[in-house]
Amino acid sequence: MAAEVIKVYQEHLPALRLIGKRYTDRDRDAVGSFGEKWGEWIASSWFDELVNLGPLPESEGVSYGMMRMEGGQFEYWIGMLFPSETEVPEGYAHADIAESDVGICWLHGSDDSGELYGIGPHNQCMDQLAELGWKLKENPWFFEKYHPQRFASPDDKGKVILDYGAYIR
């Protein structure tokens, strides 16, 4: 079963600071995902600490999985988005991201099956953005946005919506 793209739209994000923890391919779990790292975040209440910093209003205070290639290495960040000058608490890392438009797809599927993650849903969303004529930035950020009303509240078939997006020019 594959996730279904049910909505595609564009937003504008100001310059911002991603605050969280950076992972690489070496940090993937046995099935190749970062699921264990998300479990660690939840068990350690790391999001609670970040919420107190005052997240960027445009991000709706939700958690993100942010991805990019940097120096030939894949990076996966778990964290939240903040105004660009936000002080980084001890134990966290940051990446500053320039102002940009982003293209976002709502992926509808089962969180349990894994159909919302990986190259398949990524390609589905990128194809939708391309069909609208939106072009990716050079060396773009990609992201999973875990919106509580869409992601944490399954529908009557047990499916959720994952916001998946990319920085576009």
PDB file of C-alpha atoms in Angstrom:
ATOM      1  CA  MET A   1       0.000   0.000   0.000  1.00  0.00           C
ATOM      2  CA  ALA A   2       1.296   3.460  -0.822  1.00  0.00           C
ATOM      3  CA  ALA A   3       0.577   6.791   0.766  1.00  0.00           C
ATOM      4  CA  GLU A   4      -1.699   9.102  -1.191  1.00  0.00           C
ATOM      5  CA  VAL A   5      -0.957  12.781  -1.858  1.00  0.00           C
ATOM      6  CA  ILE A   6      -4.214  14.542  -0.951  1.00  0.00           C
ATOM      7  CA  LYS A   7      -3.139  18.202  -0.970  1.00  0.00           C
ATOM      8  CA  VAL A   8      -0.260  20.250  -2.394  1.00  0.00           C
ATOM      9  CA  TYR A   9       0.386  23.885  -1.565  1.00  0.00           C
ATOM     10  CA  GLN A  10       3.084  26.514  -1.155  1.00  0.00           C
ATOM     11  CA  GLU A  11       4.059  28.508   1.941  1.00  0.00           C
ATOM     12  CA  HIS A  12       6.669  31.171   2.631  1.00  0.00           C
ATOM     13  CA  LEU A  13       8.985  30.766   5.612  1.00  0.00           C
ATOM     14  CA  PRO A  14      11.188  33.524   7.012  1.00  0.00           C
ATOM     15  CA  ALA A  15      14.853  33.025   7.838  1.00  0.00           C
ATOM     16  CA  LEU A  16      14.830  30.628  10.765  1.00  0.00           C
ATOM     17  CA  ARG A  17      16.888  28.517  13.098  1.00  0.00           C
ATOM     18  CA  LEU A  18      16.411  24.777  13.301  1.00  0.00           C
ATOM     19  CA  ILE A  19      17.228  23.647  16.840  1.00  0.00           C
ATOM     20  CA  GLY A  20      17.475  19.973  17.585  1.00  0.00           C
ATOM     21  CA  LYS A  21      19.845  17.081  17.187  1.00  0.00           C
ATOM     22  CA  ARG A  22      21.683  16.063  14.014  1.00  0.00           C
ATOM     23  CA  TYR A  23      21.902  12.455  12.872  1.00  0.00           C
ATOM     24  CA  THR A  24      23.559  10.718   9.925  1.00  0.00           C
ATOM     25  CA  ASP A  25      23.151   7.383   8.170  1.00  0.00           C
ATOM     26  CA  ARG A  26      25.198   5.810  10.986  1.00  0.00           C
ATOM     27  CA  ASP A  27      22.343   6.604  13.381  1.00  0.00           C
ATOM     28  CA  ARG A  28      19.673   4.643  11.496  1.00  0.00           C
ATOM     29  CA  ASP A  29      18.044   1.724  13.304  1.00  0.00           C
ATOM     30  CA  ALA A  30      17.969  -1.906  12.124  1.00  0.00           C
ATOM     31  CA  VAL A  31      15.199  -1.212   9.582  1.00  0.00           C
ATOM     32  CA  GLY A  32      17.020   1.846   8.206  1.00  0.00           C
ATOM     33  CA  SER A  33      14.876   4.539   9.794  1.00  0.00           C
ATOM     34  CA  PHE A  34      15.298   7.106  12.535  1.00  0.00           C
ATOM     35  CA  GLY A  35      12.313   5.748  14.477  1.00  0.00           C
ATOM     36  CA  GLU A  36      14.437   4.833  17.491  1.00  0.00           C
ATOM     37  CA  LYS A  37      15.749   8.413  17.633  1.00  0.00           C
ATOM     38  CA  TRP A  38      12.162   9.734  17.647  1.00  0.00           C
ATOM     39  CA  GLY A  39      11.404   7.333  20.494  1.00  0.00           C
ATOM     40  CA  GLU A  40      14.415   8.675  22.373  1.00  0.00           C
ATOM     41  CA  TRP A  41      13.156  12.253  21.889  1.00  0.00           C
ATOM     42  CA  ILE A  42       9.732  11.404  23.251  1.00  0.00           C
ATOM     43  CA  ALA A  43      11.071   9.351  26.178  1.00  0.00           C
ATOM     44  CA  SER A  44      13.538  12.128  27.087  1.00  0.00           C
ATOM     45  CA  SER A  45      10.959  14.955  26.770  1.00  0.00           C
ATOM     46  CA  TRP A  46      13.378  16.935  24.602  1.00  0.00           C
ATOM     47  CA  PHE A  47      10.501  18.597  22.713  1.00  0.00           C
ATOM     48  CA  ASP A  48       9.129  19.945  25.999  1.00  0.00           C
ATOM     49  CA  GLU A  49      12.387  21.812  26.576  1.00  0.00           C
ATOM     50  CA  LEU A  50      12.318  23.293  23.070  1.00  0.00           C
ATOM     51  CA  VAL A  51       8.675  24.403  23.275  1.00  0.00           C
ATOM     52  CA  ASN A  52       9.671  26.712  26.124  1.00  0.00           C
ATOM     53  CA  LEU A  53      12.020  28.626  23.763  1.00  0.00           C
ATOM     54  CA  GLY A  54       9.094  30.046  21.749  1.00  0.00           C
ATOM     55  CA  PRO A  55       8.960  28.332  18.353  1.00  0.00           C
ATOM     56  CA  LEU A  56       8.531  30.213  15.088  1.00  0.00           C
ATOM     57  CA  PRO A  57       4.801  31.102  14.736  1.00  0.00           C
ATOM     58  CA  GLU A  58       4.742  29.929  11.091  1.00  0.00           C
ATOM     59  CA  SER A  59       5.796  26.449  12.212  1.00  0.00           C
ATOM     60  CA  GLU A  60       2.738  26.119  14.478  1.00  0.00           C
ATOM     61  CA  GLY A  61       5.047  24.813  17.213  1.00  0.00           C
ATOM     62  CA  VAL A  62       5.221  21.319  15.715  1.00  0.00           C
ATOM     63  CA  SER A  63       8.114  18.883  15.521  1.00  0.00           C
ATOM     64  CA  TYR A  64      10.107  18.370  12.358  1.00  0.00           C
ATOM     65  CA  GLY A  65      12.328  15.804  10.743  1.00  0.00           C
ATOM     66  CA  MET A  66      14.577  17.938   8.497  1.00  0.00           C
ATOM     67  CA  MET A  67      16.849  16.387   5.869  1.00  0.00           C
ATOM     68  CA  ARG A  68      19.608  17.561   3.562  1.00  0.00           C
ATOM     69  CA  MET A  69      22.879  16.538   1.983  1.00  0.00           C
ATOM     70  CA  GLU A  70      25.766  18.466   3.496  1.00  0.00           C
ATOM     71  CA  GLY A  71      29.359  17.904   2.427  1.00  0.00           C
ATOM     72  CA  GLY A  72      28.351  14.696   0.637  1.00  0.00           C
ATOM     73  CA  GLN A  73      26.760  13.290   3.794  1.00  0.00           C
ATOM     74  CA  PHE A  74      23.063  12.772   4.521  1.00  0.00           C
ATOM     75  CA  GLU A  75      21.822  14.658   7.585  1.00  0.00           C
ATOM     76  CA  TYR A  76      18.586  13.997   9.426  1.00  0.00           C
ATOM     77  CA  TRP A  77      17.642  16.489  12.119  1.00  0.00           C
ATOM     78  CA  ILE A  78      14.907  16.094  14.716  1.00  0.00           C
ATOM     79  CA  GLY A  79      13.819  19.373  16.225  1.00  0.00           C
ATOM     80  CA  MET A  80      11.720  22.495  15.922  1.00  0.00           C
ATOM     81  CA  LEU A  81      11.889  25.789  14.017  1.00  0.00           C
ATOM     82  CA  PHE A  82      12.598  29.094  15.757  1.00  0.00           C
ATOM     83  CA  PRO A  83      13.251  32.770  14.974  1.00  0.00           C
ATOM     84  CA  SER A  84      16.747  33.077  13.527  1.00  0.00           C
ATOM     85  CA  GLU A  85      18.447  34.580  16.599  1.00  0.00           C
ATOM     86  CA  THR A  86      17.083  32.100  19.162  1.00  0.00           C
ATOM     87  CA  GLU A  87      19.721  30.977  21.646  1.00  0.00           C
ATOM     88  CA  VAL A  88      20.542  27.275  21.393  1.00  0.00           C
ATOM     89  CA  PRO A  89      20.238  25.381  24.697  1.00  0.00           C
ATOM     90  CA  GLU A  90      23.097  23.196  25.884  1.00  0.00           C
ATOM     91  CA  GLY A  91      22.911  19.700  24.438  1.00  0.00           C
ATOM     92  CA  TYR A  92      21.284  20.805  21.172  1.00  0.00           C
ATOM     93  CA  ALA A  93      22.688  21.760  17.783  1.00  0.00           C
ATOM     94  CA  HIS A  94      21.351  24.199  15.211  1.00  0.00           C
ATOM     95  CA  ALA A  95      21.261  25.017  11.528  1.00  0.00           C
ATOM     96  CA  ASP A  96      20.321  28.434  10.178  1.00  0.00           C
ATOM     97  CA  ILE A  97      18.032  28.287   7.154  1.00  0.00           C
ATOM     98  CA  ALA A  98      17.489  31.194   4.738  1.00  0.00           C
ATOM     99  CA  GLU A  99      14.096  32.700   3.958  1.00  0.00           C
ATOM    100  CA  SER A 100      12.352  30.713   1.250  1.00  0.00           C
ATOM    101  CA  ASP A 101       9.204  29.332  -0.244  1.00  0.00           C
ATOM    102  CA  VAL A 102       8.408  25.706   0.506  1.00  0.00           C
ATOM    103  CA  GLY A 103       6.238  23.235  -1.356  1.00  0.00           C
ATOM    104  CA  ILE A 104       4.232  20.920   0.896  1.00  0.00           C
ATOM    105  CA  CYS A 105       2.327  17.704   0.219  1.00  0.00           C
ATOM    106  CA  TRP A 106      -0.107  16.098   2.593  1.00  0.00           C
ATOM    107  CA  LEU A 107       0.653  12.381   2.525  1.00  0.00           C
ATOM    108  CA  HIS A 108      -2.296  10.283   3.710  1.00  0.00           C
ATOM    109  CA  GLY A 109      -1.464   6.787   4.900  1.00  0.00           C
ATOM    110  CA  SER A 110      -0.695   4.450   7.749  1.00  0.00           C
ATOM    111  CA  ASP A 111       2.060   5.476  10.127  1.00  0.00           C
ATOM    112  CA  ASP A 112       2.383   1.857  11.298  1.00  0.00           C
ATOM    113  CA  SER A 113       3.029   0.390   7.839  1.00  0.00           C
ATOM    114  CA  GLY A 114       5.914   2.725   7.015  1.00  0.00           C
ATOM    115  CA  GLU A 115       4.195   3.856   3.812  1.00  0.00           C
ATOM    116  CA  LEU A 116       4.608   7.527   4.758  1.00  0.00           C
ATOM    117  CA  TYR A 117       8.411   7.332   4.864  1.00  0.00           C
ATOM    118  CA  GLY A 118      11.330   6.726   2.562  1.00  0.00           C
ATOM    119  CA  ILE A 119      12.073   7.341  -1.078  1.00  0.00           C
ATOM    120  CA  GLY A 120       8.624   6.331  -2.401  1.00  0.00           C
ATOM    121  CA  PRO A 121       6.570   9.055  -0.693  1.00  0.00           C
ATOM    122  CA  HIS A 122       9.448  11.508  -1.195  1.00  0.00           C
ATOM    123  CA  ASN A 123       9.322  10.906  -4.959  1.00  0.00           C
ATOM    124  CA  GLN A 124       5.507  11.141  -4.995  1.00  0.00           C
ATOM    125  CA  CYS A 125       5.674  14.571  -3.408  1.00  0.00           C
ATOM    126  CA  MET A 126       8.565  15.791  -5.566  1.00  0.00           C
ATOM    127  CA  ASP A 127       6.653  14.694  -8.693  1.00  0.00           C
ATOM    128  CA  GLN A 128       3.629  16.718  -7.538  1.00  0.00           C
ATOM    129  CA  LEU A 129       5.782  19.809  -6.928  1.00  0.00           C
ATOM    130  CA  ALA A 130       7.390  19.428 -10.355  1.00  0.00           C
ATOM    131  CA  GLU A 131       3.964  19.113 -12.033  1.00  0.00           C
ATOM    132  CA  LEU A 132       3.114  22.536 -10.598  1.00  0.00           C
ATOM    133  CA  GLY A 133       6.337  23.953 -12.061  1.00  0.00           C
ATOM    134  CA  TRP A 134       8.006  24.415  -8.682  1.00  0.00           C
ATOM    135  CA  LYS A 135      11.745  23.856  -8.734  1.00  0.00           C
ATOM    136  CA  LEU A 136      13.870  22.723  -5.820  1.00  0.00           C
ATOM    137  CA  LYS A 137      16.497  25.055  -4.414  1.00  0.00           C
ATOM    138  CA  GLU A 138      20.083  24.014  -4.942  1.00  0.00           C
ATOM    139  CA  ASN A 139      20.961  21.531  -2.173  1.00  0.00           C
ATOM    140  CA  PRO A 140      17.489  21.906  -0.614  1.00  0.00           C
ATOM    141  CA  TRP A 141      16.159  21.042   2.790  1.00  0.00           C
ATOM    142  CA  PHE A 142      13.372  18.456   2.839  1.00  0.00           C
ATOM    143  CA  PHE A 143      11.119  17.997   5.845  1.00  0.00           C
ATOM    144  CA  GLU A 144       8.545  15.913   7.629  1.00  0.00           C
ATOM    145  CA  LYS A 145       6.191  18.129   9.633  1.00  0.00           C
ATOM    146  CA  TYR A 146       4.317  16.267  12.356  1.00  0.00           C
ATOM    147  CA  HIS A 147       1.224  18.416  12.814  1.00  0.00           C
ATOM    148  CA  PRO A 148      -0.703  17.225  15.892  1.00  0.00           C
ATOM    149  CA  GLN A 149      -4.200  17.605  14.413  1.00  0.00           C
ATOM    150  CA  ARG A 150      -3.300  15.765  11.201  1.00  0.00           C
ATOM    151  CA  PHE A 151      -0.644  13.310  12.324  1.00  0.00           C
ATOM    152  CA  ALA A 152      -1.666  12.363  15.866  1.00  0.00           C
ATOM    153  CA  SER A 153      -5.378  11.940  15.100  1.00  0.00           C
ATOM    154  CA  PRO A 154      -5.980   8.902  12.842  1.00  0.00           C
ATOM    155  CA  ASP A 155      -9.122   8.836  10.712  1.00  0.00           C
ATOM    156  CA  ASP A 156     -11.696   6.016  10.838  1.00  0.00           C
ATOM    157  CA  LYS A 157      -9.372   3.812   8.746  1.00  0.00           C
ATOM    158  CA  GLY A 158      -6.415   4.404  11.072  1.00  0.00           C
ATOM    159  CA  LYS A 159      -4.649   6.671   8.588  1.00  0.00           C
ATOM    160  CA  VAL A 160      -2.935   9.979   9.344  1.00  0.00           C
ATOM    161  CA  ILE A 161      -1.566  12.908   7.358  1.00  0.00           C
ATOM    162  CA  LEU A 162       2.145  13.641   7.274  1.00  0.00           C
ATOM    163  CA  ASP A 163       3.100  17.059   5.901  1.00  0.00           C
ATOM    164  CA  TYR A 164       6.121  16.455   3.653  1.00  0.00           C
ATOM    165  CA  GLY A 165       7.891  19.342   2.008  1.00  0.00           C
ATOM    166  CA  ALA A 166      10.890  20.828   0.300  1.00  0.00           C
ATOM    167  CA  TYR A 167      12.533  24.221  -0.023  1.00  0.00           C
ATOM    168  CA  ILE A 168      11.812  25.601  -3.503  1.00  0.00           C
ATOM    169  CA  ARG A 169      12.919  28.608  -5.524  1.00  0.00           C
TER     170      ARG A 169
END
